[in-house]
Structure formats: C-alpha cells, structure tokens
Amino acid sequence: MGHSRGVVQKVVMLLPRVELLLLMIQSLTCLPSLEMLPMNQAKQEAALIKIIWTRTKPQLP
C-alpha cells in the first residue's frame, strides 16, 4: 500500500480542488454529484480518491 499512497497524492496534487474532481467524476460517470450525499468534505475527498484510484489503477505500470 506504500506506493499507492504516493500515486493518490500525485492525483490530488494534479487536481487539488474538489470541484474539479467532482466535475471529472461527473463527466466519467452517470452518478449524481457526490455533493448531494450527506458526507463531510473529508469523506467526499476519500470517496473521490477511491473512485479515481480504481479507475486509473489498470493504466498504471
């Protein structure tokens, strides 16, 4: 799990704003905005990172 954290940090650094992440997720999926879910920002970010990680993992070396 050590190197996966670094990848997540790179993703977060490339897209530092949650709004950009939300737009990206919405453009990739038909899911409703995560903002509609009753979560605080930390849980929102964790959910987004999880989605991005699962989507990008197959493309990583």
PDB file of C-alpha atoms in Angstrom:
ATOM      1  CA  MET A   1       0.000   0.000   0.000  1.00  0.00           C
ATOM      2  CA  GLY A   2       3.004   2.293   0.377  1.00  0.00           C
ATOM      3  CA  HIS A   3       3.399   3.230  -3.295  1.00  0.00           C
ATOM      4  CA  SER A   4      -0.346   3.564  -3.896  1.00  0.00           C
ATOM      5  CA  ARG A   5      -0.423   6.422  -1.393  1.00  0.00           C
ATOM      6  CA  GLY A   6       2.153   8.274  -3.481  1.00  0.00           C
ATOM      7  CA  VAL A   7       0.002   7.815  -6.578  1.00  0.00           C
ATOM      8  CA  VAL A   8      -3.033   9.174  -4.774  1.00  0.00           C
ATOM      9  CA  GLN A   9      -1.011  12.154  -3.598  1.00  0.00           C
ATOM     10  CA  LYS A  10       0.067  12.822  -7.199  1.00  0.00           C
ATOM     11  CA  VAL A  11      -3.545  12.685  -8.361  1.00  0.00           C
ATOM     12  CA  VAL A  12      -4.560  15.045  -5.567  1.00  0.00           C
ATOM     13  CA  MET A  13      -1.703  17.419  -6.440  1.00  0.00           C
ATOM     14  CA  LEU A  14      -2.630  17.398 -10.115  1.00  0.00           C
ATOM     15  CA  LEU A  15      -6.264  18.104  -9.268  1.00  0.00           C
ATOM     16  CA  PRO A  16      -6.113  19.952  -5.960  1.00  0.00           C
ATOM     17  CA  ARG A  17      -9.674  21.237  -5.990  1.00  0.00           C
ATOM     18  CA  VAL A  18     -12.578  19.001  -5.035  1.00  0.00           C
ATOM     19  CA  GLU A  19     -14.764  20.883  -7.523  1.00  0.00           C
ATOM     20  CA  LEU A  20     -12.505  19.782 -10.382  1.00  0.00           C
ATOM     21  CA  LEU A  21     -12.626  16.221  -9.119  1.00  0.00           C
ATOM     22  CA  LEU A  22     -16.411  16.342  -8.933  1.00  0.00           C
ATOM     23  CA  LEU A  23     -16.616  17.671 -12.489  1.00  0.00           C
ATOM     24  CA  MET A  24     -14.226  14.975 -13.663  1.00  0.00           C
ATOM     25  CA  ILE A  25     -16.204  12.216 -11.958  1.00  0.00           C
ATOM     26  CA  GLN A  26     -19.490  13.556 -13.296  1.00  0.00           C
ATOM     27  CA  SER A  27     -18.080  13.613 -16.820  1.00  0.00           C
ATOM     28  CA  LEU A  28     -16.892   9.999 -16.484  1.00  0.00           C
ATOM     29  CA  THR A  29     -19.996   8.559 -14.855  1.00  0.00           C
ATOM     30  CA  CYS A  30     -23.751   8.973 -14.682  1.00  0.00           C
ATOM     31  CA  LEU A  31     -23.643   9.106 -10.897  1.00  0.00           C
ATOM     32  CA  PRO A  32     -25.255  12.086  -9.179  1.00  0.00           C
ATOM     33  CA  SER A  33     -22.926  14.664  -7.729  1.00  0.00           C
ATOM     34  CA  LEU A  34     -21.254  13.437  -4.553  1.00  0.00           C
ATOM     35  CA  GLU A  35     -22.191  16.813  -3.084  1.00  0.00           C
ATOM     36  CA  MET A  36     -25.760  15.527  -2.870  1.00  0.00           C
ATOM     37  CA  LEU A  37     -24.696  12.765  -0.499  1.00  0.00           C
ATOM     38  CA  PRO A  38     -24.739  13.530   3.238  1.00  0.00           C
ATOM     39  CA  MET A  39     -20.984  13.452   3.739  1.00  0.00           C
ATOM     40  CA  ASN A  40     -18.482  15.871   5.143  1.00  0.00           C
ATOM     41  CA  GLN A  41     -15.675  17.113   2.891  1.00  0.00           C
ATOM     42  CA  ALA A  42     -13.093  14.627   4.160  1.00  0.00           C
ATOM     43  CA  LYS A  43     -15.340  11.659   3.365  1.00  0.00           C
ATOM     44  CA  GLN A  44     -16.166  13.230  -0.005  1.00  0.00           C
ATOM     45  CA  GLU A  45     -12.487  13.533  -0.888  1.00  0.00           C
ATOM     46  CA  ALA A  46     -11.820   9.965   0.263  1.00  0.00           C
ATOM     47  CA  ALA A  47     -14.671   8.668  -1.907  1.00  0.00           C
ATOM     48  CA  LEU A  48     -13.415  10.628  -4.917  1.00  0.00           C
ATOM     49  CA  ILE A  49      -9.851   9.414  -4.459  1.00  0.00           C
ATOM     50  CA  LYS A  50     -11.141   5.858  -4.181  1.00  0.00           C
ATOM     51  CA  ILE A  51     -13.114   6.213  -7.431  1.00  0.00           C
ATOM     52  CA  ILE A  52     -10.186   7.828  -9.240  1.00  0.00           C
ATOM     53  CA  TRP A  53      -7.766   5.209  -7.914  1.00  0.00           C
ATOM     54  CA  THR A  54      -9.943   2.301  -9.050  1.00  0.00           C
ATOM     55  CA  ARG A  55     -10.391   3.926 -12.473  1.00  0.00           C
ATOM     56  CA  THR A  56      -6.703   4.738 -13.024  1.00  0.00           C
ATOM     57  CA  LYS A  57      -5.125   1.666 -11.423  1.00  0.00           C
ATOM     58  CA  PRO A  58      -5.321  -0.578 -14.546  1.00  0.00           C
ATOM     59  CA  GLN A  59      -3.461   2.049 -16.575  1.00  0.00           C
ATOM     60  CA  LEU A  60      -0.564   2.377 -14.129  1.00  0.00           C
ATOM     61  CA  PRO A  61       2.669   0.499 -14.793  1.00  0.00           C
TER      62      PRO A  61
END
